[in-house]
Amino acid sequence: MTLLQGGLVVTPDGIIEGGSVRVQGETIAAVGLLEPERGEDVLDCAGCVVLPGGIESHCHLDLEAGAEVTADDFATGTRAALAGGTTTVLDFATQFHGQSLATGFERWMEKAAGRAVADFGFHLAMTEWRPEFASEMAGMVARGVTSFKLYMAYRHSMMVEDDEILAALTASRDLGGTIGFHCENGRLVDALVQAALAAGHTTPYHHAATRPTVLEVEAIDRLEVIAGLARAPHYVVHLSSGPGLAAIARARAGGSAVVAETCPQYLLLDVAAYGDPDADDLASRAFVMSPPLRKAADREALWAGLAAGDVQFVGTDHCSFNLVGQKDKATDFAHTPNGAPGIELRMALLWSAGVAAGRLDPARYAAVTATNAARYFGLYPRKGALLPGADADILVLDPRPTWTVRVADLHENVDHTPYEGTEVTGRVRDVFLRGHRAVVDGHLADELPQGVFLPCGTPDTSVV
Ligand code: URP
Ligand code: ZN
């Protein structure tokens, strides 16, 4: 047995100052004001915050995108996740055109099993809609995949139509599942992109210019009409804007079972990262992701929504492509592989810009980085909370040190980070995955545990 002693312990029932967590084998045996038992190992957590291990609600590991494959696979991506205090990842198993949902699931299981060093579960991303998917979704639920994803963006590759969204939501509702939506109006994005390219506008600046906020808002409003017809739970993935948040808040006030995920990039970065309209330096291609970065005012609106309960969890949309050898091959923004890394820094960045900066309290931090995702994706109370009987997935975070992000110090298998040079307050000190100490005083252990597949249960759609 090990006692993590004397920290600020964050539980769903409240915060315990000078509290302790007793780990027995792979689970938590007790939480409270505990004294060491005879012969028990003690880890001094004085001055530190003891939190549930992070749950990454949104990542793409080993994803094929056109001719490229993401730089991180399940081995490197989950290693980076663990180093950063995330003990569970929910990746998007992807059904490609013509494949069954089962094929998508089984391919992703092969990619992850035996390689992942954090625990993992899957959402199932559908790149098209076919009527037989309604019954195939039932097969997925039986295998522990209860959340699905559809794209309202990416015309000519993954975008689905409104009637298809209605059919998918109806099927999902009947199965007790949920669907996450990439909310951008794909037809209008496509029209703006074609017009920009025809005008010779090829730089990353035009990636953002061709995906304006209003197209996120329109997609959310339209989704809400369709979801209202289906009366189905659903969520918005990687919410990027204040007006998009307002659309969600309106829908929630009207009784919609919608929740929202945002990402560190939309909370910390902004559109200035793309540089001026003529600049095509390689570094700005790092920010070619969809939705694009927005204005500084959007960041503040998202922080407020996160604190207020209109945004329920923070995933990263980790989708890593190297600048050299991948993003540099494209001749324009429209062909630049979309996505950015972030899986390793999520917990530290959210602590620093959230709690240390006074925008979130530690309880809300635990909710938006772990507990709410565990509940929404049917993993609670096994995951996402420091509770007796739960898996001993624990992050010991030291809130005192200040450090600077350098890609060379990260474990992500990619040649850049969008957060290069960011000053961070608070550091991941120790991480336990099911009782195995995976990070020791800031360093990954030599021997890492093997991650296990987590079948997800029925989503708890009441999260706030
Ligand atoms: O740019 C992004 N977000 N790439 C990953 C795919 C997606 O849209 O989630
Ligand atoms: Zn994504």
Coordinates of C-alpha atoms and ligand atoms in Angstrom, one line a residue, residues 58 60 149 151 154 182 238 288-291 317 319 338-339, ligand 1:
H58 CA -10.3 14.2 -27.9
H60 CA -6.2 11.4 -33.0
K149 CA -18.7 11.6 -34.2
Y151 CA -18.4 16.0 -39.4
Y154 CA -14.7 18.7 -44.7
H182 CA -17.5 19.0 -35.7
H238 CA -13.5 21.6 -30.1
V288 CA -3.4 25.2 -39.5
M289 CA -6.1 23.3 -37.6
S290 CA -9.9 23.3 -37.8
P291 CA -11.7 25.2 -36.5
D317 CA -7.7 17.5 -30.5
C319 CA -3.5 15.6 -34.2
N338 CA -4.9 19.9 -40.3
G339 CA -4.2 19.6 -36.7
Ligands
URP1 O1 -7.5 20.3 -37.4 C1 -8.0 19.3 -36.8 N1 -8.8 19.5 -35.9 N2 -7.7 18.1 -37.2 C2 -8.2 16.9 -36.6 C3 -9.5 16.5 -37.2 C4 -10.7 17.2 -36.6 O2 -11.3 18.0 -37.2 O3 -10.9 16.9 -35.4

